[in-house]
Amino acid sequence: MKVFFMQDIYLSPHYDDIAFSLSSFIKPNSLLIDVFTISNYIENQNYNSKNISVSNIRENEEKSFTSFNNLNFIKLDFHDRGMQGNPFSFYYNVPSNDNLEKMLMYKIKSLAKINKKFTIYCPLGVGKHYNHLQIFNIIQKNYEELLKNFEIKFYAESPYLSYKNNLENRKRNLKQWFSEHNIKEYKKELNSAQIEQKIKNLMCYKSQFIDLTENIILSKLADEKSKIYEIIYY
């Protein structure tokens, strides 16, 4: 496996999740691990003028994002749930995925260092997206073991974060587990410079927006008070 000079590790279910959810937490030279990278999901149906696969389009967009932020990235090439049906329809029944757990834990453990604790950013599972919940469940299951070598932080995913009650419902579901592990919420309201940087990051993903006007992008991020937050739990 390639050795990285590394700051943090970002677990990203899909190619755009870190740009949406953790733009202000990005550190150069960190590692982005993209998991569900075989996809047929594209919002801008007019974007694919070159007639290449959606997976390749999205990978090329991720390369632009990682280059822009000086990040390393690897992909695991699992199938996006969207290829098999509605990704939100099966959130109440997310079975274990032994192959995914084995590969993901192998990648993470291979990055452990004796004298340094890297931070792993893991999706919280806001929005009931099947793929996001699969990754959360694996990290939750292995949480105590991972804490020996890593600091674990869970991020609330955008754009689901801006939908009414999504975050509150997820927090309610995890209330006991948060309490058992003394996990707290840290809510960061982005300032104008951070919002501008977030918009630049999201502009790397031309296939994922109807158009790239600032208002369209902001409409996916802002809450009812037009505030934009990034929220983590640890």
PDB file of N, CA and C in Angstrom, residues 11 17 29 42 44 60 125 165 179 201 233:
ATOM      1  N   LEU A  11     -13.241   9.460   5.887  1.00  0.00           N
ATOM      2  CA  LEU A  11     -14.019   8.372   5.308  1.00  0.00           C
ATOM      3  C   LEU A  11     -15.213   8.973   4.579  1.00  0.00           C
ATOM      4  N   ASP A  17     -18.860  13.769  -0.552  1.00  0.00           N
ATOM      5  CA  ASP A  17     -19.346  13.947   0.814  1.00  0.00           C
ATOM      6  C   ASP A  17     -18.451  14.838   1.677  1.00  0.00           C
ATOM      7  N   ASN A  29      -2.491  17.332   2.707  1.00  0.00           N
ATOM      8  CA  ASN A  29      -1.728  16.100   2.902  1.00  0.00           C
ATOM      9  C   ASN A  29      -2.489  15.030   3.678  1.00  0.00           C
ATOM     10  N   ILE A  42     -26.312  10.868 -10.976  1.00  0.00           N
ATOM     11  CA  ILE A  42     -25.883  12.147 -11.528  1.00  0.00           C
ATOM     12  C   ILE A  42     -27.103  13.066 -11.542  1.00  0.00           C
ATOM     13  N   ASN A  44     -27.165  16.422 -12.768  1.00  0.00           N
ATOM     14  CA  ASN A  44     -27.217  17.211 -13.997  1.00  0.00           C
ATOM     15  C   ASN A  44     -27.182  16.251 -15.190  1.00  0.00           C
ATOM     16  N   ASN A  60     -13.313  11.709 -11.750  1.00  0.00           N
ATOM     17  CA  ASN A  60     -12.580  12.862 -12.271  1.00  0.00           C
ATOM     18  C   ASN A  60     -12.881  14.118 -11.466  1.00  0.00           C
ATOM     19  N   GLY A 125     -24.347   9.482   9.649  1.00  0.00           N
ATOM     20  CA  GLY A 125     -25.548   8.769   9.178  1.00  0.00           C
ATOM     21  C   GLY A 125     -26.782   9.638   9.168  1.00  0.00           C
ATOM     22  N   ASN A 165     -35.398  18.253  10.911  1.00  0.00           N
ATOM     23  CA  ASN A 165     -35.457  17.125  11.859  1.00  0.00           C
ATOM     24  C   ASN A 165     -34.485  15.983  11.568  1.00  0.00           C
ATOM     25  N   SER A 179     -23.821   9.069  25.105  1.00  0.00           N
ATOM     26  CA  SER A 179     -23.650   9.233  26.544  1.00  0.00           C
ATOM     27  C   SER A 179     -22.640   8.237  27.097  1.00  0.00           C
ATOM     28  N   ASN A 201     -15.080  24.474  -3.437  1.00  0.00           N
ATOM     29  CA  ASN A 201     -14.930  23.020  -3.368  1.00  0.00           C
ATOM     30  C   ASN A 201     -16.061  22.307  -4.095  1.00  0.00           C
ATOM     31  N   TYR A 233     -18.939  15.355  16.038  1.00  0.00           N
ATOM     32  CA  TYR A 233     -19.213  14.746  17.341  1.00  0.00           C
ATOM     33  C   TYR A 233     -18.018  13.891  17.744  1.00  0.00           C
TER      34      TYR A 233
END
